[in-house]
Amino acid sequence: GMITTTEVDMDRRDASYWLNDLDASYTTDNAAFVGTDGKPVGADWGSVITGVKSDISVIPVNYSLDNNYPNPFNPSTTIRFGLPEQSKVTLSVFNILGQKVFELNEQNLSAGSHSFNFDASSLSSGIYIYNINAIGVDGKNFVSTKKMTLLK
């Protein structure tokens, strides 16, 4: 037989369910078809990010380095920072012994909010320290350090 509810005709015998045009849109209203990222299940939405992403529409008043997210993470995490003016930025990651395991060499970045996706797939589990050094066009120097945890 036909499975029905008051709202949906599961057998699709009601002509209102037939479409004449292809509709490739999706909705996040039904949790059964949505992943934890809010996008449709089973789709690849280009989650691999390389380089620094910038949002210059919002200019911070002060330099800032945010906590990475997620933390703990596996295998990658996002590091966000804000620049009130154009700056030369170096982002470094160190293991707990103080050995540098990654460095994003001096990048001239515009004022705004920036994010960097750190991929630690080649590193072992543990606590890591990330550090930003930004030198503004006016010569002002900003240094900040935070810690993050990689769990594999």
Tab-separated table of C-alpha atoms in Angstrom:
chain	number	residue	atom	x	y	z
A	1	GLY	CA	0.000	0.000	0.000
A	2	MET	CA	0.569	3.641	-0.009
A	3	ILE	CA	2.307	5.352	2.945
A	4	THR	CA	0.683	8.667	3.715
A	5	THR	CA	0.601	11.358	6.354
A	6	THR	CA	-1.567	14.425	6.499
A	7	GLU	CA	1.241	16.486	4.958
A	8	VAL	CA	3.107	14.189	2.545
A	9	ASP	CA	1.978	11.601	0.019
A	10	MET	CA	4.968	9.221	0.163
A	11	ASP	CA	3.725	7.343	-2.910
A	12	ARG	CA	3.817	10.639	-4.870
A	13	ARG	CA	0.445	9.988	-6.458
A	14	ASP	CA	-0.534	13.595	-5.873
A	15	ALA	CA	0.273	15.590	-9.028
A	16	SER	CA	1.452	18.572	-6.970
A	17	TYR	CA	4.703	16.704	-6.285
A	18	TRP	CA	5.668	16.407	-9.932
A	19	LEU	CA	7.953	19.127	-11.283
A	20	ASN	CA	8.238	20.261	-14.858
A	21	ASP	CA	11.648	21.886	-14.286
A	22	LEU	CA	14.774	20.637	-12.592
A	23	ASP	CA	15.179	22.307	-9.203
A	24	ALA	CA	18.733	21.847	-7.861
A	25	SER	CA	18.204	24.030	-4.809
A	26	TYR	CA	18.390	22.582	-1.322
A	27	THR	CA	17.023	23.445	2.061
A	28	THR	CA	18.460	23.047	5.521
A	29	ASP	CA	14.978	22.716	7.044
A	30	ASN	CA	15.111	18.914	7.241
A	31	ALA	CA	17.926	17.632	9.473
A	32	ALA	CA	17.742	14.173	7.850
A	33	PHE	CA	19.371	15.526	4.691
A	34	VAL	CA	21.835	18.016	6.191
A	35	GLY	CA	25.333	17.364	7.523
A	36	THR	CA	26.862	18.956	10.589
A	37	ASP	CA	28.270	21.721	8.373
A	38	GLY	CA	24.741	22.783	7.332
A	39	LYS	CA	25.206	21.588	3.749
A	40	PRO	CA	23.506	18.644	1.982
A	41	VAL	CA	24.802	15.211	2.931
A	42	GLY	CA	27.108	13.555	0.437
A	43	ALA	CA	28.191	16.684	-1.414
A	44	ASP	CA	31.749	17.966	-1.656
A	45	TRP	CA	31.614	21.704	-1.097
A	46	GLY	CA	35.299	22.495	-1.668
A	47	SER	CA	36.356	22.221	1.964
A	48	VAL	CA	40.078	22.276	1.106
A	49	ILE	CA	41.340	25.787	1.765
A	50	THR	CA	44.797	26.992	0.898
A	51	GLY	CA	46.381	30.312	1.745
A	52	VAL	CA	44.922	33.133	3.771
A	53	LYS	CA	41.291	34.137	3.319
A	54	SER	CA	40.538	37.792	3.886
A	55	ASP	CA	37.473	39.834	4.752
A	56	ILE	CA	38.422	43.463	4.289
A	57	SER	CA	34.816	44.673	4.627
A	58	VAL	CA	35.251	44.759	8.429
A	59	ILE	CA	38.377	46.553	9.606
A	60	PRO	CA	39.313	45.775	13.237
A	61	VAL	CA	40.262	48.648	15.548
A	62	ASN	CA	43.150	46.688	17.109
A	63	TYR	CA	45.419	43.823	16.170
A	64	SER	CA	44.064	40.474	17.361
A	65	LEU	CA	44.772	36.746	17.314
A	66	ASP	CA	41.749	34.553	18.005
A	67	ASN	CA	41.624	31.056	19.463
A	68	ASN	CA	41.796	28.449	16.727
A	69	TYR	CA	38.612	26.564	15.878
A	70	PRO	CA	38.000	23.736	16.409
A	71	ASN	CA	40.271	23.037	19.341
A	72	PRO	CA	41.140	20.187	19.906
A	73	PHE	CA	41.287	19.434	16.190
A	74	ASN	CA	42.064	16.642	13.722
A	75	PRO	CA	43.559	17.088	11.147
A	76	SER	CA	42.998	20.802	10.456
A	77	THR	CA	41.944	23.954	12.270
A	78	THR	CA	41.284	27.583	11.383
A	79	ILE	CA	43.389	30.387	12.830
A	80	ARG	CA	41.803	33.856	12.634
A	81	PHE	CA	43.468	37.208	13.171
A	82	GLY	CA	42.636	40.867	12.660
A	83	LEU	CA	44.754	43.687	11.268
A	84	PRO	CA	43.767	47.348	11.715
A	85	GLU	CA	46.143	48.399	8.933
A	86	GLN	CA	48.156	46.865	6.108
A	87	SER	CA	50.791	44.683	7.743
A	88	LYS	CA	53.608	42.293	7.028
A	89	VAL	CA	52.509	39.075	8.783
A	90	THR	CA	54.429	35.955	9.802
A	91	LEU	CA	52.448	33.056	11.265
A	92	SER	CA	54.434	30.267	12.941
A	93	VAL	CA	53.536	26.984	14.635
A	94	PHE	CA	55.817	25.291	17.169
A	95	ASN	CA	55.697	21.928	18.913
A	96	ILE	CA	55.884	21.786	22.713
A	97	LEU	CA	59.694	21.487	22.515
A	98	GLY	CA	59.877	24.844	20.765
A	99	GLN	CA	60.749	23.417	17.354
A	100	LYS	CA	59.157	25.282	14.442
A	101	VAL	CA	56.918	22.882	12.498
A	102	PHE	CA	55.320	25.438	10.158
A	103	GLU	CA	55.825	29.019	9.039
A	104	LEU	CA	53.793	31.237	6.769
A	105	ASN	CA	56.565	33.679	5.786
A	106	GLU	CA	56.050	37.410	5.672
A	107	GLN	CA	52.831	38.086	3.820
A	108	ASN	CA	51.748	41.642	3.010
A	109	LEU	CA	48.104	41.587	4.041
A	110	SER	CA	45.557	44.384	3.905
A	111	ALA	CA	43.692	45.691	6.920
A	112	GLY	CA	40.769	43.427	7.827
A	113	SER	CA	39.895	40.043	9.288
A	114	HIS	CA	41.901	37.102	7.992
A	115	SER	CA	41.796	33.321	8.474
A	116	PHE	CA	44.249	30.558	7.746
A	117	ASN	CA	43.477	26.842	7.569
A	118	PHE	CA	46.304	24.942	9.290
A	119	ASP	CA	46.595	21.318	8.113
A	120	ALA	CA	48.418	19.174	10.694
A	121	SER	CA	47.866	15.799	9.015
A	122	SER	CA	51.636	15.169	8.926
A	123	LEU	CA	52.113	15.975	12.633
A	124	SER	CA	51.623	13.751	15.669
A	125	SER	CA	49.123	14.335	18.464
A	126	GLY	CA	50.080	16.902	21.047
A	127	ILE	CA	50.012	20.522	22.103
A	128	TYR	CA	51.229	23.109	19.616
A	129	ILE	CA	51.844	26.835	19.962
A	130	TYR	CA	50.926	29.284	17.209
A	131	ASN	CA	52.359	32.750	16.997
A	132	ILE	CA	51.660	35.798	14.881
A	133	ASN	CA	54.074	38.643	14.265
A	134	ALA	CA	52.572	41.596	12.389
A	135	ILE	CA	54.403	44.806	11.507
A	136	GLY	CA	52.114	47.615	10.375
A	137	VAL	CA	52.934	50.222	7.759
A	138	ASP	CA	53.409	52.715	10.614
A	139	GLY	CA	56.066	50.438	12.154
A	140	LYS	CA	53.833	49.232	14.999
A	141	ASN	CA	54.701	45.644	15.949
A	142	PHE	CA	52.106	43.130	17.193
A	143	VAL	CA	53.088	39.721	18.599
A	144	SER	CA	50.647	37.227	20.104
A	145	THR	CA	50.824	33.527	20.967
A	146	LYS	CA	48.168	30.888	21.692
A	147	LYS	CA	48.098	27.126	22.107
A	148	MET	CA	46.139	24.406	20.312
A	149	THR	CA	45.736	20.664	20.705
A	150	LEU	CA	45.957	18.083	17.923
A	151	LEU	CA	44.204	14.777	18.741
A	152	LYS	CA	44.509	11.916	16.273
